[in-house]
Short mmCIF file of C-alpha atoms in Angstrom, two decimals:
data_model
loop_
_atom_site.label_atom_id
_atom_site.label_comp_id
_atom_site.label_asym_id
_atom_site.label_seq_id
_atom_site.Cartn_x
_atom_site.Cartn_y
_atom_site.Cartn_z
CA MET A 3 -0.05 -11.85 -10.06
CA ARG A 4 1.13 -9.91 -6.72
CA TYR A 5 0.46 -6.23 -6.47
CA LEU A 6 1.86 -4.03 -3.60
CA VAL A 7 -0.68 -1.20 -2.66
CA LEU A 8 1.03 1.71 -0.89
CA LEU A 9 -1.27 4.26 0.99
CA LYS A 10 -0.01 7.72 1.14
CA ALA A 11 -1.62 10.62 3.13
CA ALA A 12 -0.63 13.29 5.42
CA ARG A 13 -0.19 12.04 8.98
CA PRO A 14 -3.27 12.69 10.89
CA ALA A 15 -3.41 14.54 14.29
CA ALA A 16 -5.97 12.29 15.68
CA PRO A 17 -6.51 8.24 15.30
CA PRO A 18 -8.88 6.97 12.66
CA PRO A 19 -12.45 6.79 13.77
CA PRO A 20 -13.53 3.45 15.29
CA ASP A 21 -16.11 2.80 12.44
CA LEU A 22 -13.40 2.97 10.08
CA MET A 23 -11.11 0.62 11.91
CA ALA A 24 -13.96 -1.89 11.88
CA ALA A 25 -14.58 -1.44 8.24
CA ILE A 26 -10.87 -2.03 7.49
CA ALA A 27 -10.90 -5.07 9.72
CA THR A 28 -13.82 -6.57 7.84
CA LEU A 29 -12.39 -5.68 4.42
CA GLY A 30 -9.09 -7.35 5.49
CA GLU A 31 -11.19 -10.52 6.64
CA ASP A 32 -13.05 -10.52 3.49
CA ALA A 33 -9.80 -10.42 1.40
CA THR A 34 -8.03 -12.95 3.49
CA ARG A 35 -11.24 -15.36 3.20
CA ALA A 36 -11.09 -14.80 -0.52
CA GLY A 37 -7.43 -15.87 -0.60
CA VAL A 38 -5.87 -12.62 -2.13
CA LEU A 39 -4.50 -10.67 0.89
CA LEU A 40 -1.00 -11.76 1.57
CA ASP A 41 0.24 -9.07 4.08
CA THR A 42 -0.71 -5.71 5.40
CA ALA A 43 0.77 -3.17 7.82
CA GLY A 44 1.13 0.36 8.84
CA LEU A 45 4.12 2.06 8.47
CA ALA A 46 6.10 4.49 10.89
CA PRO A 47 6.74 7.94 9.95
CA SER A 48 9.50 8.77 7.65
CA ALA A 49 11.29 10.19 10.48
CA GLU A 50 11.96 6.72 11.78
CA GLY A 51 13.44 5.88 8.16
CA SER A 52 16.33 6.45 6.03
CA ARG A 53 16.82 6.36 2.14
CA LEU A 54 20.02 5.04 0.43
CA SER A 55 21.02 6.19 -2.84
CA VAL A 56 24.05 5.56 -5.23
CA THR A 57 25.26 8.70 -7.17
CA ALA A 58 28.45 9.27 -9.21
CA GLY A 59 29.47 5.76 -7.71
CA GLN A 60 29.20 6.78 -4.16
CA LEU A 61 26.57 5.10 -1.56
CA ASN A 62 24.82 7.75 0.41
CA THR A 63 22.51 7.42 3.20
CA THR A 64 19.95 10.11 4.35
CA ASP A 65 18.04 10.00 7.49
CA GLY A 66 14.15 10.92 7.60
CA PRO A 67 12.15 12.79 7.71
CA PHE A 68 11.66 13.29 3.97
CA ALA A 69 10.11 16.50 2.39
CA GLU A 70 7.18 14.92 0.96
CA ALA A 71 3.82 16.40 1.94
CA LYS A 72 2.22 12.80 1.93
CA GLU A 73 3.95 9.80 3.44
CA MET A 74 3.36 6.18 2.95
CA ILE A 75 1.47 5.14 5.89
CA SER A 76 0.46 1.60 5.16
CA TYR A 77 0.94 -1.02 2.69
CA ALA A 78 -1.17 -4.15 1.42
CA LEU A 79 0.17 -7.12 -0.60
CA TYR A 80 -2.34 -8.97 -2.76
CA ASP A 81 -2.10 -11.89 -4.94
CA VAL A 82 -4.98 -11.60 -7.49
CA ARG A 83 -5.98 -12.57 -11.08
CA GLY A 84 -4.97 -9.15 -12.42
CA LYS A 85 -4.88 -5.43 -12.09
CA ALA A 86 -8.36 -4.93 -12.22
CA GLU A 87 -8.95 -7.11 -9.12
CA VAL A 88 -6.50 -5.34 -7.18
CA GLU A 89 -8.02 -2.10 -8.13
CA GLU A 90 -11.44 -3.25 -6.86
CA TRP A 91 -10.05 -4.22 -3.50
CA THR A 92 -7.98 -1.02 -3.22
CA ALA A 93 -11.23 1.13 -4.25
CA ARG A 94 -13.06 -0.52 -1.28
CA PHE A 95 -10.39 0.40 0.98
CA MET A 96 -10.47 4.07 -0.15
CA GLN A 97 -14.17 4.39 -0.20
CA ALA A 98 -14.25 3.32 3.23
CA HIS A 99 -11.99 6.18 4.36
CA ARG A 100 -13.95 8.54 2.20
CA ASP A 101 -17.21 7.45 3.76
CA LEU A 102 -16.25 7.13 7.40
CA TRP A 103 -13.48 9.71 8.07
CA PRO A 104 -14.79 13.23 6.95
CA GLY A 105 -11.94 15.49 5.51
CA TRP A 106 -9.46 12.55 5.18
CA GLU A 107 -7.51 12.83 2.06
CA GLY A 108 -5.03 10.32 0.49
CA GLU A 109 -4.02 8.23 -2.47
CA ALA A 110 -3.27 4.68 -3.24
CA GLU A 111 -0.43 3.57 -5.56
CA ILE A 112 -0.78 -0.03 -7.04
CA TRP A 113 2.68 -1.70 -8.26
CA ARG A 114 3.02 -4.97 -9.62
CA ALA A 115 5.36 -7.17 -7.95
CA PHE A 116 7.59 -9.43 -10.20
CA GLY A 117 8.13 -13.09 -8.99
CA PRO A 118 10.45 -15.71 -10.25
CA GLU A 119 8.08 -16.58 -13.05
CA ASP A 120 8.66 -13.46 -14.59
CA PHE A 121 12.22 -13.96 -15.31
CA ALA A 122 12.01 -17.53 -16.37
CA PRO A 123 14.80 -18.43 -18.89
CA PRO A 124 14.05 -18.14 -22.42
CA SER A 125 13.10 -21.31 -24.10
CA SER A 126 15.35 -22.66 -26.68
#
């Protein structure tokens, strides 16, 4: 099963500590060797994005920045056996932030990503 993990936090004024970046790199290498990490990247501030919506039949575009106090700052895409496994990988990532960046606060959201197998035609 594929899961998308979205990291949300306030944009920091200073870059992450080198020890944290090394821990993140090691965690990424571990997940890649385990064959579960498909992709990961940081995300630009919402000021560089836009939001599209359909309301009352009208397509609307709103340029960022958006009003949320915490922005999505990175993502990771995993292919694991189940939700408990992606929660374990995500917990390791969050614990590294807690332990190596004093005062950092953020949250990770885990979303299951559907694939073609989730929409197979019903058997007759």
